[in-house]
CSV table of C-alpha atoms in Angstrom, one decimal:
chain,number,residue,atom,x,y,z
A,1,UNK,CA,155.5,103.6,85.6
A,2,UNK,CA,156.4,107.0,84.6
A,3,UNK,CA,153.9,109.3,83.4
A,4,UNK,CA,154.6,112.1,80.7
A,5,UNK,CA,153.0,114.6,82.5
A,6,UNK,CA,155.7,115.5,85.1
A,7,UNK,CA,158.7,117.1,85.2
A,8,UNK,CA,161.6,117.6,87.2
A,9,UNK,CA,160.2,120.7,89.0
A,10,UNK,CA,157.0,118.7,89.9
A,11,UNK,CA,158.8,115.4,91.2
A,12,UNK,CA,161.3,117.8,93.0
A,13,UNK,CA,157.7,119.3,94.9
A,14,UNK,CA,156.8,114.9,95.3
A,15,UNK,CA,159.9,114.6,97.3
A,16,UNK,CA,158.8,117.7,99.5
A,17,UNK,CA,155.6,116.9,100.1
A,18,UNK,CA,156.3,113.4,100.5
A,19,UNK,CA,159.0,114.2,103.8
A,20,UNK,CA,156.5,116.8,105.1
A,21,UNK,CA,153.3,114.0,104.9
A,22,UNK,CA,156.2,111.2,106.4
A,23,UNK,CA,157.4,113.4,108.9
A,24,UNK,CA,154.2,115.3,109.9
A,25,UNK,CA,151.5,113.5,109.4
A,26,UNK,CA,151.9,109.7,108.9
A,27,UNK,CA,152.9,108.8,112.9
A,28,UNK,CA,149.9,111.2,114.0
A,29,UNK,CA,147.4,109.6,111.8
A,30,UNK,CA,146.1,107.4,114.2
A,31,UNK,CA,145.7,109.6,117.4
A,32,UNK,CA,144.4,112.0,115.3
A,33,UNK,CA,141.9,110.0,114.4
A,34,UNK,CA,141.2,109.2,117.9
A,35,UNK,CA,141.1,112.5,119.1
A,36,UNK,CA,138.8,113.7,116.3
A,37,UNK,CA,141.2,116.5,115.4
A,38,UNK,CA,144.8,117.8,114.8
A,39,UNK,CA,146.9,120.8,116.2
A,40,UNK,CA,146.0,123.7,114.1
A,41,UNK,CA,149.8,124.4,113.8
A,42,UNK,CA,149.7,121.8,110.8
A,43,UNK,CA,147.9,124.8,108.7
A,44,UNK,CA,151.4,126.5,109.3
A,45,UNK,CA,153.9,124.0,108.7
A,46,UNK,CA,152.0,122.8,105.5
A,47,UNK,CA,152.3,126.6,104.5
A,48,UNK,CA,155.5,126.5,104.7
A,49,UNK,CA,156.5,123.9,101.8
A,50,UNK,CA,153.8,125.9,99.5
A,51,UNK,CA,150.8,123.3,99.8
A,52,UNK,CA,148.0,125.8,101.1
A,53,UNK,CA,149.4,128.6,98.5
A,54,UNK,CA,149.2,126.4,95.2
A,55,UNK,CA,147.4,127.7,92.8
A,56,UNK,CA,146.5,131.2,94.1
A,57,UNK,CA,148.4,134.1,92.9
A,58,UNK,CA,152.3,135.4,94.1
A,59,UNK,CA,151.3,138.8,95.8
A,60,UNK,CA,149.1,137.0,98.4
A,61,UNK,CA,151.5,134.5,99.1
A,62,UNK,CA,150.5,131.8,96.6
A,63,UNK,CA,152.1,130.1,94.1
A,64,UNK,CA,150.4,130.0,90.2
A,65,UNK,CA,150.9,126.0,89.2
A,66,UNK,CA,149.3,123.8,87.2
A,67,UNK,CA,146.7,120.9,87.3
A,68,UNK,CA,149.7,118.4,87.5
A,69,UNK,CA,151.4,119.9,90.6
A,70,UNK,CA,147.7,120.1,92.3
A,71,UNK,CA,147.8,116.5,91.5
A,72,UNK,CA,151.3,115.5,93.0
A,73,UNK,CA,150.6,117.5,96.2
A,74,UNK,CA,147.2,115.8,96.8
A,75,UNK,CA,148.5,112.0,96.2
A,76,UNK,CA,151.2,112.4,98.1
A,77,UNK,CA,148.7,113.5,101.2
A,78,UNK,CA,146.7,110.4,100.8
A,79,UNK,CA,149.9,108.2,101.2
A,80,UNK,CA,149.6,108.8,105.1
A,81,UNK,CA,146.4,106.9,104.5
A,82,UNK,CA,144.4,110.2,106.7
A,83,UNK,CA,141.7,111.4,104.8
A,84,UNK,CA,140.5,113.2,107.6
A,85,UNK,CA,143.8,115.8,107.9
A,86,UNK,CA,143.6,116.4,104.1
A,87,UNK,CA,140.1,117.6,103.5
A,88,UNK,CA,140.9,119.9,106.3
A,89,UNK,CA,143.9,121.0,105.4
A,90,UNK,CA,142.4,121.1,102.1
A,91,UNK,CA,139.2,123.1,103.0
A,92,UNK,CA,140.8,126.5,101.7
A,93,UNK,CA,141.4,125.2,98.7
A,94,UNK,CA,137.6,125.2,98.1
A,95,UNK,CA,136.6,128.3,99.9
A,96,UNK,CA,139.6,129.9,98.9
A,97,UNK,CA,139.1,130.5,95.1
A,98,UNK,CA,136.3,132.6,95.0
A,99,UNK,CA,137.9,135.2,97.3
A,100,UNK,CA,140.8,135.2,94.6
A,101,UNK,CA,138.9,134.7,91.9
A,102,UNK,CA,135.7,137.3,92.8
A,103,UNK,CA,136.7,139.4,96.0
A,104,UNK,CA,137.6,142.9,95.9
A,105,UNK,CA,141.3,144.4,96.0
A,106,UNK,CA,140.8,145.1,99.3
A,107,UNK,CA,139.2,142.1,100.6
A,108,UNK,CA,141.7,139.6,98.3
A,109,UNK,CA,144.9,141.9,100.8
A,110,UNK,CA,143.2,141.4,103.6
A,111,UNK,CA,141.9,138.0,103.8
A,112,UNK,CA,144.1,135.5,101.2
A,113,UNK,CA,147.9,136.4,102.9
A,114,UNK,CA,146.3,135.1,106.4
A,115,UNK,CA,144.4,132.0,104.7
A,116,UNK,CA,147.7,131.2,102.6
A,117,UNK,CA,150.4,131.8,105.4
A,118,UNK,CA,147.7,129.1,107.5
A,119,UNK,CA,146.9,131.2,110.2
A,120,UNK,CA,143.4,131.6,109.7
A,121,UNK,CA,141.5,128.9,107.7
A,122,UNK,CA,139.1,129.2,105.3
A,123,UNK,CA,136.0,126.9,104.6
A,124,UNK,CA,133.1,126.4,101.5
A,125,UNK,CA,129.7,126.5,103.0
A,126,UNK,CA,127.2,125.4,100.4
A,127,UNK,CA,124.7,122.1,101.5
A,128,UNK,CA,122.2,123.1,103.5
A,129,UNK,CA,120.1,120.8,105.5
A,130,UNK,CA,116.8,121.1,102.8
A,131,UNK,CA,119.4,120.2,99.9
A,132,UNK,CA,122.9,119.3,99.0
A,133,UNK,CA,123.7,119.8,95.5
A,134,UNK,CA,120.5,122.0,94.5
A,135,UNK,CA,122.4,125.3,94.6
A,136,UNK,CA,119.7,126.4,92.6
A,137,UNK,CA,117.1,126.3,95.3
A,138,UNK,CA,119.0,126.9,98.4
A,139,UNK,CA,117.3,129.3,101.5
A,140,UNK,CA,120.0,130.8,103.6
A,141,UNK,CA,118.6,134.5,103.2
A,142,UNK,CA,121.0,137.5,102.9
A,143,UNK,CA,119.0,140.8,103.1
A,144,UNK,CA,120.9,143.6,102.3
A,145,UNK,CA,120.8,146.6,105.1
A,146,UNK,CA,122.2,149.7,104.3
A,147,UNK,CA,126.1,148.7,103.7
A,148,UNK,CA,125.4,144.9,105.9
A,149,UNK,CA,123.6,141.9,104.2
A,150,UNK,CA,121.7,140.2,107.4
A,151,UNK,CA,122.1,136.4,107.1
A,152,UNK,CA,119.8,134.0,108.4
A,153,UNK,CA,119.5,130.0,107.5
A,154,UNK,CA,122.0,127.2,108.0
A,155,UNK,CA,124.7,124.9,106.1
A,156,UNK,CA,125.5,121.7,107.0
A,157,UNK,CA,128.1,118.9,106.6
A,158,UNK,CA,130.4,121.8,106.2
A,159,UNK,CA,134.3,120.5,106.5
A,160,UNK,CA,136.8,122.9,108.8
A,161,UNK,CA,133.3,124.5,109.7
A,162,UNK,CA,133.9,124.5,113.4
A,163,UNK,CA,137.6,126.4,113.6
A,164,UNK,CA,137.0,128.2,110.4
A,165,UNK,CA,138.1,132.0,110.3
A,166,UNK,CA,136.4,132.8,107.0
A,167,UNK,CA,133.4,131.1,105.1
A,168,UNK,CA,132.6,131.4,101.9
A,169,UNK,CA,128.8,131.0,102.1
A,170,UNK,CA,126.5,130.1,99.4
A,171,UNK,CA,123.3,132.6,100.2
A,172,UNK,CA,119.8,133.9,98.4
A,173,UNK,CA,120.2,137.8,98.1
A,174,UNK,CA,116.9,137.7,95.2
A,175,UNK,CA,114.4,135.4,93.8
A,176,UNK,CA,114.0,132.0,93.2
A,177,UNK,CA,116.5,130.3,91.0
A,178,UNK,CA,120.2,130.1,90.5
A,179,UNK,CA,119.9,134.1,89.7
A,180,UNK,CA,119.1,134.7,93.4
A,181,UNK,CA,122.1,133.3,94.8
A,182,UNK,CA,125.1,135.2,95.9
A,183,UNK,CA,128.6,134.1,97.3
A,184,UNK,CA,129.2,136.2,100.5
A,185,UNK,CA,132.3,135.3,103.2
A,186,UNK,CA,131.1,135.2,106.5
A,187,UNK,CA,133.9,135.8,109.3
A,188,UNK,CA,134.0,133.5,111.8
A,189,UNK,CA,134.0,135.9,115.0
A,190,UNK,CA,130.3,137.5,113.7
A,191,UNK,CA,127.8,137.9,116.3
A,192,UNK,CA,124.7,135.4,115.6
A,193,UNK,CA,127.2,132.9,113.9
A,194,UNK,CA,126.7,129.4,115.9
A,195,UNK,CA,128.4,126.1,115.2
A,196,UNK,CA,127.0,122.6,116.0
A,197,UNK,CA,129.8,120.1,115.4
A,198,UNK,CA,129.3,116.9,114.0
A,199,UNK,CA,130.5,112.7,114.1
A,200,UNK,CA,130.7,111.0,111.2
A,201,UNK,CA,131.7,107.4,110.1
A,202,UNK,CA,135.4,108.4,108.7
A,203,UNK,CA,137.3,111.6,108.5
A,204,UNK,CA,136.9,111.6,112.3
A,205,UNK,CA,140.8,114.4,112.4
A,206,UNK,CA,138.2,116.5,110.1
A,207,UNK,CA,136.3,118.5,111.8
A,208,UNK,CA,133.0,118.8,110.3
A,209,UNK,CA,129.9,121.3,111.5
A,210,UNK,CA,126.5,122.4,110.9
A,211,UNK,CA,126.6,126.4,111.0
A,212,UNK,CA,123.6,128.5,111.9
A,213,UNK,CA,123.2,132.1,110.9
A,214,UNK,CA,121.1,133.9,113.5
A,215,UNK,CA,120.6,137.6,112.0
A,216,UNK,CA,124.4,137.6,110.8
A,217,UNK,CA,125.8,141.2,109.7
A,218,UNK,CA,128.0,140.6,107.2
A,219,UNK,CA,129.7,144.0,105.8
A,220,UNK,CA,128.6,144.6,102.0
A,221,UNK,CA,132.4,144.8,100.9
A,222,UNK,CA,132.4,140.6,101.9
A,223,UNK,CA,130.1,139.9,98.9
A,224,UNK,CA,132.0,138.2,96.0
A,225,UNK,CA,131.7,139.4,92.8
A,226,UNK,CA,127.8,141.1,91.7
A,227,UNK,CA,124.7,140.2,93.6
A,228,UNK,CA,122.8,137.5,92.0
A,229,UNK,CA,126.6,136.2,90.7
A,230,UNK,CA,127.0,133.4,92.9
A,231,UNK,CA,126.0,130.6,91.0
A,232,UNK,CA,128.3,130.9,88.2
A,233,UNK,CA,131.2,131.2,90.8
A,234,UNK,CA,130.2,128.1,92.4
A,235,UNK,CA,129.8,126.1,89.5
A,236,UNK,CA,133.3,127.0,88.4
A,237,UNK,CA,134.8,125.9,91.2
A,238,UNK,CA,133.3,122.6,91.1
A,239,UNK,CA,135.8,121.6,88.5
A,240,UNK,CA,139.0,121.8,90.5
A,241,UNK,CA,137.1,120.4,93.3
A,242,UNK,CA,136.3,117.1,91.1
A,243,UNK,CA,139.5,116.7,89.8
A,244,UNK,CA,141.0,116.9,93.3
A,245,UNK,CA,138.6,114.6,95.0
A,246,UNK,CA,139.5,112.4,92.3
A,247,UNK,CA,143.3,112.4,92.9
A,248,UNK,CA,143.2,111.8,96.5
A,249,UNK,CA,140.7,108.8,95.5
A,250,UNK,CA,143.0,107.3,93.0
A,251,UNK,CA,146.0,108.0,95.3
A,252,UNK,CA,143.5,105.7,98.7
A,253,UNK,CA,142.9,102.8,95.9
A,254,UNK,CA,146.3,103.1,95.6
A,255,UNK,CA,147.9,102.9,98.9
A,256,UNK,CA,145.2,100.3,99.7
A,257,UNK,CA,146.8,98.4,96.9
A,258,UNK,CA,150.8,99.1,98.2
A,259,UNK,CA,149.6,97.9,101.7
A,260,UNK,CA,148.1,94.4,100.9
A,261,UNK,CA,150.4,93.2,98.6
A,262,UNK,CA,153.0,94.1,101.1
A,263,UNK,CA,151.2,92.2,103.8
A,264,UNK,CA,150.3,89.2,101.2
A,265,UNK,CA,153.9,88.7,101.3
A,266,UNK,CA,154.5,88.9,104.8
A,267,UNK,CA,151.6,86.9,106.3
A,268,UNK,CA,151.4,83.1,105.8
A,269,UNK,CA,148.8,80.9,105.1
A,270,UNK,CA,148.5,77.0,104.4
A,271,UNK,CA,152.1,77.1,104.6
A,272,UNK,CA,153.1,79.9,102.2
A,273,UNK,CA,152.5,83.6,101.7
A,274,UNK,CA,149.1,85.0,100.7
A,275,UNK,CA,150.6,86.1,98.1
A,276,UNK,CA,150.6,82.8,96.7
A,277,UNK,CA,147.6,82.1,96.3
A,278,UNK,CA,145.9,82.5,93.3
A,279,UNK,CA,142.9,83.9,94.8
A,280,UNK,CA,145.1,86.5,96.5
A,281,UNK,CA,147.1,87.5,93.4
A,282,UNK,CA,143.9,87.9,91.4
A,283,UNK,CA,142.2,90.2,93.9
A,284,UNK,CA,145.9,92.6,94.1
A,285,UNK,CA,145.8,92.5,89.7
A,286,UNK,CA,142.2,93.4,89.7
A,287,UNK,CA,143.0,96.4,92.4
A,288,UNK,CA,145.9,97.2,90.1
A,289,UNK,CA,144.0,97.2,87.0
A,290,UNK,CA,141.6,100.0,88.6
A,291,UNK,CA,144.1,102.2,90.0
A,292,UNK,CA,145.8,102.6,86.8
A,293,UNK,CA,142.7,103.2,84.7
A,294,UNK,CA,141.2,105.7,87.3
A,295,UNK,CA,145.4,107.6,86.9
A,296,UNK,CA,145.8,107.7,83.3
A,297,UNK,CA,142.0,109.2,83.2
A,298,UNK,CA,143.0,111.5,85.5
A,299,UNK,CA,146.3,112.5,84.0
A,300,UNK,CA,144.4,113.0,80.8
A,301,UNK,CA,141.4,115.3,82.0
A,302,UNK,CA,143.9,117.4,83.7
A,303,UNK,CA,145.6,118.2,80.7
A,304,UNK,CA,142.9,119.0,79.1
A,305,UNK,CA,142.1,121.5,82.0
A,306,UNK,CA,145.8,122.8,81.1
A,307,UNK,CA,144.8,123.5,77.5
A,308,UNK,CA,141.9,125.8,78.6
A,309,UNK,CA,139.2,122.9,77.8
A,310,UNK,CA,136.3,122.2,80.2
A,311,UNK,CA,135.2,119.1,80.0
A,312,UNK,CA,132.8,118.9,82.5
A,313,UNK,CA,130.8,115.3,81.6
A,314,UNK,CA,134.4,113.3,82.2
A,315,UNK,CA,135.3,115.5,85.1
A,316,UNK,CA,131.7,113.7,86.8
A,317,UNK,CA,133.1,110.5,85.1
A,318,UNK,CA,136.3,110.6,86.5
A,319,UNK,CA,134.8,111.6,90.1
A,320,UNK,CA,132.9,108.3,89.4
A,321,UNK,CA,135.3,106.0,88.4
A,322,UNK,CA,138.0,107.0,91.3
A,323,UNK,CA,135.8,106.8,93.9
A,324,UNK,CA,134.3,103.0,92.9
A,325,UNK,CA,138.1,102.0,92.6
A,326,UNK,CA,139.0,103.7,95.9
A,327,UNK,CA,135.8,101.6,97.4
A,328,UNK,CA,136.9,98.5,95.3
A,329,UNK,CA,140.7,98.4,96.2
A,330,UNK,CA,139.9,99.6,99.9
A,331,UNK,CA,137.0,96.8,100.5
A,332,UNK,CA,139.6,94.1,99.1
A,333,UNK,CA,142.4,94.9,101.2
A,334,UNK,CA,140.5,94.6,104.2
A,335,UNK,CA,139.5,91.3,103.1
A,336,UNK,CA,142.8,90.7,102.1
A,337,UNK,CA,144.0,91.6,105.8
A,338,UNK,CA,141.0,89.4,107.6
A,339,UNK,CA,140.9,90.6,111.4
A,340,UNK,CA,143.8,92.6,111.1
A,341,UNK,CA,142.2,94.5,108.6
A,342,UNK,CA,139.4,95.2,111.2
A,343,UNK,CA,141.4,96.7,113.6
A,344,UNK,CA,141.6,100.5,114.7
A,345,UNK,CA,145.1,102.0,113.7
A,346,UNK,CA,146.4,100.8,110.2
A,347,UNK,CA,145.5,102.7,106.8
A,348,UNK,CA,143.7,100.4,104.8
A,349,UNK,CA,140.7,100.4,107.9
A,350,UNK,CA,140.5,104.3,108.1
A,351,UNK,CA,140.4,104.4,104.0
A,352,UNK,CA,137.4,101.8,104.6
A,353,UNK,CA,135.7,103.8,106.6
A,354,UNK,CA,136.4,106.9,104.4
A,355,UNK,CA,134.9,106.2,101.0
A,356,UNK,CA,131.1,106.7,101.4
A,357,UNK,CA,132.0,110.4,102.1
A,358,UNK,CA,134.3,111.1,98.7
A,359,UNK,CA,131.2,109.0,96.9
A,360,UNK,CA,128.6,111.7,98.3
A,361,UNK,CA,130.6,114.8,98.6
A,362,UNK,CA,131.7,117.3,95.8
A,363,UNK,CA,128.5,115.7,94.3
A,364,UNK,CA,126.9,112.1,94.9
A,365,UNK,CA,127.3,109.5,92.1
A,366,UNK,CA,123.6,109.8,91.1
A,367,UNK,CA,124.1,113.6,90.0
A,368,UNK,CA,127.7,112.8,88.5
A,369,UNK,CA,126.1,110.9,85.8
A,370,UNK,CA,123.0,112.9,85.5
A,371,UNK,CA,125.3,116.4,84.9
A,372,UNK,CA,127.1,113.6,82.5
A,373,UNK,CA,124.4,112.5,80.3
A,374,UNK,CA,123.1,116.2,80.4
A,375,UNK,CA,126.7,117.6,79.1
A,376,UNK,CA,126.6,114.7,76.5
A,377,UNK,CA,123.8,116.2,74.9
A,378,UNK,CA,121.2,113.6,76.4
């Protein structure tokens, strides 16, 4: 149904982004997947229609959109059903924004034209293997040394951490607290910088790594924004973040959704389609019924975001409720495949095997409701 949110300029990008994902991505998904990675020439050709660029500003390449175009680039990636490919092509859009947002003049020309063009890729390193979403408390140590900071610690779980050029590293510069963490970017050639890479249950194209900082020198002029500033940085970009995670999540539930009742009216059963069945029919309006709340909420929230509001306790809502439809709609299309559904190679199997990690990343659903119930005053 259409939604009042778009117009023509952001169905024209659909269509774009829709050729590039059909043409691109879709027929790879599945060796990809195999092979545990993709060609890193993707990061080009998906710079190219505008996707790593959106949202970052014109004179480094970008282009300034809104929520709604963010959302209409990151469905139309899910429809290839390869989670994996999008949260690494998607990993600058997380370490990205605090070089634009924070960085210097001279670090923002230096660094955003070759992270937005995709020839160098940029990563978020912020979980730690003491912690995930405890900013507040992390230990990765930055001592500053003349005009270096020397890093030690480690991060963990950290998507595009294995190929990335430039990682925007959560690290303790002072005391204890969310006052003693700064945001510094790490380059990926730095002498004591080691990578451990990692195998996961989905998102296998993604390539995923524990990084370990071994007396890292890390130039002063890399720091982003003041010392001790970090925190706040972070936390800001947690709300983009969200929102995204929860498009791609609403966009899974819904090609899990587009896929069974297409194969409910293909395969037969007891004489007739599946899609007879009553049993069949109520699974595919129940799967329906989830997508379309977990959209409209969406749609909503980011115009709210448009209008300057921050509406942080429905942001971890909204994570919430699109990644339990994205687990409902992708466990019932398995079922409603059987064996097939089992089987190595079709969407609705990898989306399976990909929704513990949108459930636990960007924040698990425990802290989602407990930053909830603390927003709503309780």
């Amino acid at each position: 149904m259409a939604s009042p949110f778009y117009t023509v300029e952001h169905e024209a990008y659909r269509e774009v982004v829709r050729r590039f994902v059909q043409k691109e991505i879709e027929p790879y998904a599945h060796e990809w997947d195999e092979a545990g990675g993709f060609p890193r020439l993707l990061y080009e050709k998906a710079a190219e229609i505008g996707l790593l660029g959106l949202g970052f500003p014109e004179q480094y390449g970008g282009t300034e959109v809104d929520n709604f175009m963010w959302i209409v680039a990151v469905q139309e990636l899910a429809r290839a059903g390869a989670g994996g490919v999008s949260a690494s092509l998607k990993s600058n859009s997380i370490g990205a924004p605090p070089i634009a947002r924070a960085g210097t003049a001279e670090f923002k020309a230096r660094v955003l034209p070759q992270i937005l063009s995709g020839k160098k890729i940029s990563a978020l390193a912020i979980t730690e293997p003491s912690g995930g979403s405890d900013v507040a408390n992390l230990r990765t140590s930055a001592r500053r040394d003349g005009d270096v900071y020397v890093v030690n610690g480690e991060k963990t779980f950290i998507t595009s951490g294995m190929r990335a050029d430039y990682i925007t590293t959560a690290v303790r510069t002072g005391g204890p607290g969310p006052g003693g963490v700064s945001l510094l970017v790490i380059e990926g050639d730095t002498p004591g910088l080691s990578r451990t890479p990692l195998k996961k249950m989905g998102w296998w194209a993604s390539d995923t790594a524990t990084l370990h900082f071994d007396n890292c020198r890390v130039p002063v002029g890399n720091l982003l924004g003041e010392e001790g500033g970090g925190f706040k940085i972070i936390m800001h970009n947690f709300n983009s973040e969200r929102l995204t995670m929860a498009a791609g999540c609403t966009a899974a539930a819904r090609v899990c959704l587009e896929e069974a009742m297409e194969y409910a009216k293909q395969r037969h059963t007891f004489g007739r389609p599946l899609a007879q069945h009553q049993v069949i029919r109520h699974k595919l309006v129940d799967m329906a019924q989830r997508v379309a709340a977990s959209q409209a909420m969406l749609e909503m929230l980011a115009w709210r975001l448009d209008q300057g509001e921050s509406p942080v306790a429905e942001i971890c809502m909204l994570k919430n409720q699109a990644t339990q439809a994205m687990a409902f709609c992708a466990s019932e299309a398995v079922q409603i495949f059987g064996g097939a559904g089992y089987m190595r190679g079709i969407k609705v199997e990898r989306i399976y095997r990909e929704v513990k990690v949108n459930a636990i990343g960007g924040g698990s659903e425990e802290i989602m409701k407990d930053l909830a119930s603390r927003q709503m005053g309780l």
